[in-house]
Amino acid sequence: MITRMRLKARGKINLGLDVIRKREDGYHEVKMVMQTVGLYDSIDLRTSDREGIRVETNLYYLPNDQNNLVWKAAEMLRQEFDLPGGLDIRLKKMIPVAAGMAGGSSDAAAVLFGVNRMYGLGLSLDQLKERGVKIGADVPYCLMRGTALSEGIGEILTPLPPVPQCWVLLAKPGISVSTKWVYANLHANELRPEDHPDIDGLVEAIRRGDLKAMAGKFGNVLELVTEKRYPVIGEIKSVMKRYGALNAMMSGSGPTVFGLFEDVRAAKKAYWALKNGRLSGRIKQVYLTNFFNNREVSNGL
């Protein structure tokens, strides 16, 4: 048995996000393209002779009990396989919280992967994904990572070719957005045809490896709700485009905005414009990173 392990839980962005309809059971049927980025949380796992799971984080406002997804992930496997002793989890958050980047889901995915490896449980990736979806709809994708088409309620995943590498600028304004609130205010069954982004066109551009065409097909139907409520999202997008972004869009239900840049100098200028410009007082976090696409590495977290 491995007694210690350090893992990287990487964030994601949505290159495209459409909500097809709200189903009779209350769930929303989606069609979206997910992409892993280089920004990550660090997770240290260590077995303990003491029973139970202990979670420590670098953010005082995060729960350290069963309300944290890393705790739920560890406890799920601990109960199912009657694992001996306990587990200490140290979580260092870098991915913005409640920001449309699946940080919590990625943390849970990393813990599932880590516990499986540490205790030699022998679960395949598909078996981990079957368990992960019980924790959250994004967890199976966060186990797989890379570029993928996500359908159904997010559980039907189709791997796509890696997107062309570029610079990804991320900016989260100093607000937090409830995903539940966004979907409740979308009124999915009342959307007009022109409200829906061209996800099929986006996928085709990705298959061709055409970065500019891909950026031209960006679309996130949830911006209709979140950006309307928080205009700063649109202002951040405008700054990124003004400094040379191929395109800029909100990720997930927001409020994080990302922009894609081919030129690192333009990306750095946009970074500093957001850090020190007129919006700086309204932006909480800014990061410059890349896509994360190595499937062999990503499957090993």
Coordinates of C-alpha atoms in Angstrom, one line a residue, residues 8-283:
K8 CA -2.7 17.8 -9.4
A9 CA -6.4 18.5 -9.8
R10 CA -6.7 20.6 -13.0
G11 CA -9.4 23.1 -13.8
K12 CA -11.6 23.1 -16.9
I13 CA -13.2 25.6 -19.2
N14 CA -16.2 25.3 -21.6
L15 CA -15.3 26.1 -25.2
G16 CA -19.0 25.8 -25.9
L17 CA -22.1 25.3 -23.7
D18 CA -25.6 24.8 -24.9
V19 CA -28.7 23.7 -22.9
I20 CA -31.0 21.8 -25.1
R21 CA -34.0 21.6 -22.8
K22 CA -35.2 21.1 -19.2
R23 CA -36.4 17.5 -18.8
E24 CA -39.5 16.4 -17.0
D25 CA -37.4 15.1 -14.1
G26 CA -35.9 18.6 -13.5
Y27 CA -32.5 17.9 -15.0
H28 CA -31.2 20.0 -17.9
E29 CA -30.0 18.3 -21.1
V30 CA -26.8 19.9 -22.2
K31 CA -24.4 19.8 -25.1
M32 CA -21.0 21.3 -24.4
V33 CA -17.3 21.0 -25.1
M34 CA -15.0 20.7 -22.1
Q35 CA -11.3 21.5 -22.1
T36 CA -8.7 21.0 -19.3
V37 CA -6.3 23.9 -18.5
G38 CA -3.0 24.0 -16.8
L39 CA -4.2 25.7 -13.7
Y40 CA -4.5 23.2 -10.8
D41 CA -5.1 22.6 -7.1
S42 CA -2.5 20.6 -5.2
I43 CA -3.7 17.6 -3.1
D44 CA -1.6 15.7 -0.6
L45 CA -3.0 12.3 0.6
R46 CA -1.5 10.5 3.5
T47 CA -2.8 7.4 5.3
S48 CA -3.2 7.5 9.0
D49 CA -3.6 5.1 11.9
R50 CA -6.5 7.2 13.2
E51 CA -9.9 6.3 11.9
G52 CA -11.8 8.7 9.7
I53 CA -11.0 11.4 7.1
R54 CA -9.4 14.7 8.0
V55 CA -9.4 17.6 5.4
E56 CA -7.2 20.7 5.6
T57 CA -7.4 23.5 3.1
N58 CA -5.6 26.9 2.6
L59 CA -9.0 28.7 2.4
Y60 CA -10.7 29.4 5.7
Y61 CA -14.2 29.4 4.2
L62 CA -14.1 26.0 2.6
P63 CA -15.7 23.2 4.6
N64 CA -13.4 20.5 5.9
D65 CA -16.2 17.9 6.6
Q66 CA -18.7 15.9 4.5
N67 CA -19.7 19.1 2.7
N68 CA -16.4 19.1 0.9
L69 CA -16.3 16.9 -2.3
V70 CA -12.8 15.5 -1.5
W71 CA -14.2 14.2 1.8
K72 CA -17.2 12.6 -0.1
A73 CA -14.9 11.0 -2.6
A74 CA -12.6 9.5 0.0
E75 CA -15.5 8.3 2.2
M76 CA -17.2 6.7 -0.8
L77 CA -14.3 4.3 -1.5
R78 CA -13.5 3.9 2.2
Q79 CA -17.0 2.6 3.0
E80 CA -17.3 0.5 -0.2
F81 CA -14.0 -1.3 0.3
D82 CA -13.9 -1.2 4.1
L83 CA -10.5 0.5 4.0
P84 CA -8.4 0.3 7.3
G85 CA -7.3 3.3 9.3
G86 CA -7.9 6.9 8.1
L87 CA -6.8 9.4 5.5
D88 CA -5.5 12.9 5.8
I89 CA -6.2 15.2 2.9
R90 CA -4.4 18.5 2.4
L91 CA -5.9 20.7 -0.3
K92 CA -4.2 23.8 -1.7
K93 CA -6.7 25.7 -3.8
M94 CA -5.6 27.7 -6.8
I95 CA -8.6 27.2 -9.1
P96 CA -11.2 29.9 -8.4
V97 CA -14.0 28.7 -6.2
A98 CA -17.7 28.8 -7.4
A99 CA -16.4 30.1 -10.7
G100 CA -17.5 27.7 -13.5
M101 CA -14.1 25.8 -13.6
A102 CA -15.2 22.6 -11.9
G103 CA -12.5 23.0 -9.2
G104 CA -14.5 21.0 -6.6
S105 CA -15.3 18.2 -9.1
S106 CA -11.6 18.1 -10.2
D107 CA -10.5 17.8 -6.5
A108 CA -13.0 14.9 -6.0
A109 CA -11.8 13.2 -9.2
A110 CA -8.1 13.4 -8.0
V111 CA -9.0 11.9 -4.6
L112 CA -10.9 9.0 -6.3
F113 CA -7.9 8.4 -8.5
G114 CA -5.4 8.7 -5.6
V115 CA -7.3 6.4 -3.1
N116 CA -7.7 3.8 -5.8
R117 CA -4.0 3.8 -6.5
M118 CA -2.8 4.1 -2.9
Y119 CA -4.9 1.1 -1.6
G120 CA -4.5 -1.0 -4.8
L121 CA -8.3 -1.2 -5.4
G122 CA -7.8 -2.0 -9.0
L123 CA -10.7 0.1 -10.3
S124 CA -10.6 1.1 -14.0
L125 CA -11.1 4.6 -15.2
D126 CA -14.6 3.7 -16.3
Q127 CA -15.4 2.2 -12.9
L128 CA -14.1 5.4 -11.2
K129 CA -16.3 7.5 -13.5
E130 CA -19.3 5.4 -12.5
R131 CA -18.7 6.3 -8.9
G132 CA -17.7 9.9 -9.6
V133 CA -21.0 10.8 -11.2
K134 CA -22.7 10.1 -7.9
I135 CA -20.6 13.0 -6.4
G136 CA -21.1 15.4 -9.3
A137 CA -21.9 15.5 -13.0
D138 CA -18.5 17.0 -13.9
V139 CA -16.5 14.4 -11.9
P140 CA -16.4 11.8 -14.7
Y141 CA -15.0 14.4 -17.1
C142 CA -12.4 15.6 -14.5
L143 CA -11.2 12.0 -14.3
M144 CA -10.9 11.7 -18.1
R145 CA -9.7 15.3 -18.8
G146 CA -8.4 16.6 -22.1
T147 CA -10.9 17.7 -24.8
A148 CA -14.4 16.2 -24.8
L149 CA -17.9 16.6 -26.0
S150 CA -20.3 16.3 -23.0
E151 CA -24.0 15.4 -23.5
G152 CA -27.1 14.2 -21.6
I153 CA -26.9 15.7 -18.2
G154 CA -23.1 15.8 -18.6
E155 CA -22.5 12.1 -18.1
I156 CA -22.1 11.1 -21.8
L157 CA -18.5 11.9 -22.8
T158 CA -16.9 11.6 -26.2
P159 CA -13.2 12.3 -26.4
L160 CA -12.2 14.8 -29.1
P161 CA -8.8 15.4 -30.7
P162 CA -6.5 17.7 -28.6
V163 CA -7.1 21.4 -29.5
P164 CA -4.2 23.4 -30.9
Q165 CA -2.1 24.8 -28.0
C166 CA -2.3 28.5 -27.2
W167 CA -2.3 30.9 -24.3
V168 CA -5.3 30.9 -22.0
L169 CA -6.0 34.0 -19.9
L170 CA -8.4 33.5 -17.0
A171 CA -10.1 36.2 -15.0
K172 CA -12.6 35.8 -12.1
P173 CA -14.4 38.9 -10.9
G174 CA -15.0 39.2 -7.2
I175 CA -18.4 37.6 -7.2
S176 CA -19.6 34.0 -6.8
V177 CA -22.4 32.5 -8.9
S178 CA -24.8 29.8 -7.9
T179 CA -25.1 27.2 -10.7
K180 CA -28.5 26.3 -9.5
W181 CA -29.6 30.0 -9.7
V182 CA -28.3 30.3 -13.2
Y183 CA -30.1 27.2 -14.5
A184 CA -33.3 28.2 -12.7
N185 CA -33.3 31.6 -14.4
L186 CA -32.4 30.3 -17.9
H187 CA -35.9 29.1 -18.8
A188 CA -34.3 26.6 -21.2
N189 CA -37.6 25.5 -22.9
E190 CA -38.3 29.1 -23.9
L191 CA -35.0 29.8 -25.6
R192 CA -35.1 31.0 -29.3
P193 CA -33.2 29.1 -32.0
E194 CA -30.6 31.9 -32.3
D195 CA -29.8 31.6 -28.5
H196 CA -28.2 28.2 -29.0
P197 CA -24.5 28.1 -29.9
D198 CA -23.2 26.0 -32.8
I199 CA -21.7 23.1 -30.9
D200 CA -21.5 20.9 -34.0
G201 CA -19.6 23.6 -35.8
L202 CA -17.3 24.0 -32.8
V203 CA -16.6 20.2 -32.7
E204 CA -15.8 20.2 -36.5
A205 CA -13.3 23.1 -36.1
I206 CA -11.6 21.1 -33.3
R207 CA -11.4 18.0 -35.4
R208 CA -9.8 20.1 -38.2
G209 CA -7.3 21.5 -35.7
D210 CA -8.3 25.1 -36.7
L211 CA -7.8 27.3 -33.6
K212 CA -9.2 30.5 -35.2
A213 CA -12.3 28.7 -36.5
M214 CA -12.8 27.1 -33.1
A215 CA -12.6 30.5 -31.3
G216 CA -15.1 31.9 -33.9
K217 CA -17.6 29.2 -32.8
F218 CA -17.5 30.0 -29.1
G219 CA -20.9 30.3 -27.4
N220 CA -22.3 29.8 -23.9
V221 CA -26.0 30.0 -23.5
L222 CA -25.7 30.6 -19.8
E223 CA -24.2 34.1 -20.5
L224 CA -27.8 35.1 -21.1
V225 CA -28.4 34.9 -17.4
T226 CA -25.0 35.5 -15.7
E227 CA -23.7 38.3 -17.8
K228 CA -27.0 40.1 -17.7
R229 CA -26.9 40.0 -13.9
Y230 CA -23.1 40.8 -13.7
P231 CA -22.1 43.2 -16.6
V232 CA -18.5 43.0 -15.4
I233 CA -18.3 39.7 -17.3
G234 CA -18.9 41.5 -20.6
E235 CA -16.4 44.2 -19.6
I236 CA -13.6 41.6 -19.0
K237 CA -14.4 40.0 -22.3
S238 CA -14.0 43.3 -24.1
V239 CA -10.6 44.0 -22.5
M240 CA -9.3 40.6 -23.6
K241 CA -10.5 41.1 -27.1
R242 CA -9.1 44.6 -27.2
Y243 CA -5.7 43.2 -26.4
G244 CA -5.8 40.6 -29.1
A245 CA -7.7 37.6 -27.9
L246 CA -9.0 35.4 -30.7
N247 CA -12.2 35.4 -28.6
A248 CA -13.3 35.5 -25.0
M249 CA -16.2 33.9 -23.2
M250 CA -17.5 33.0 -19.8
S251 CA -16.8 29.4 -18.6
G252 CA -19.7 27.3 -17.3
S253 CA -22.2 29.2 -15.2
G254 CA -19.5 31.8 -14.5
P255 CA -18.3 34.2 -13.5
T256 CA -14.8 33.2 -14.7
V257 CA -14.0 34.6 -18.2
F258 CA -11.3 33.2 -20.5
G259 CA -9.6 34.5 -23.6
L260 CA -7.4 32.6 -26.1
F261 CA -4.2 34.2 -27.4
E262 CA -1.8 33.0 -30.1
D263 CA 0.8 35.7 -29.1
V264 CA 2.2 35.4 -25.6
R265 CA 3.1 39.1 -25.6
A266 CA -0.5 40.1 -26.3
A267 CA -1.6 37.7 -23.6
K268 CA 0.8 39.2 -21.0
K269 CA -0.4 42.8 -21.9
A270 CA -4.0 41.7 -21.4
Y271 CA -3.0 40.0 -18.1
W272 CA -1.5 43.3 -16.7
A273 CA -4.4 45.4 -18.1
L274 CA -6.8 43.2 -16.0
K275 CA -4.5 43.2 -13.0
N276 CA -3.8 47.0 -12.9
G277 CA -6.4 48.6 -15.2
R278 CA -9.7 50.2 -14.4
L279 CA -11.3 46.8 -13.7
S280 CA -8.6 45.7 -11.3
G281 CA -10.7 46.5 -8.2
R282 CA -13.5 44.2 -9.4
I283 CA -11.3 41.3 -10.4

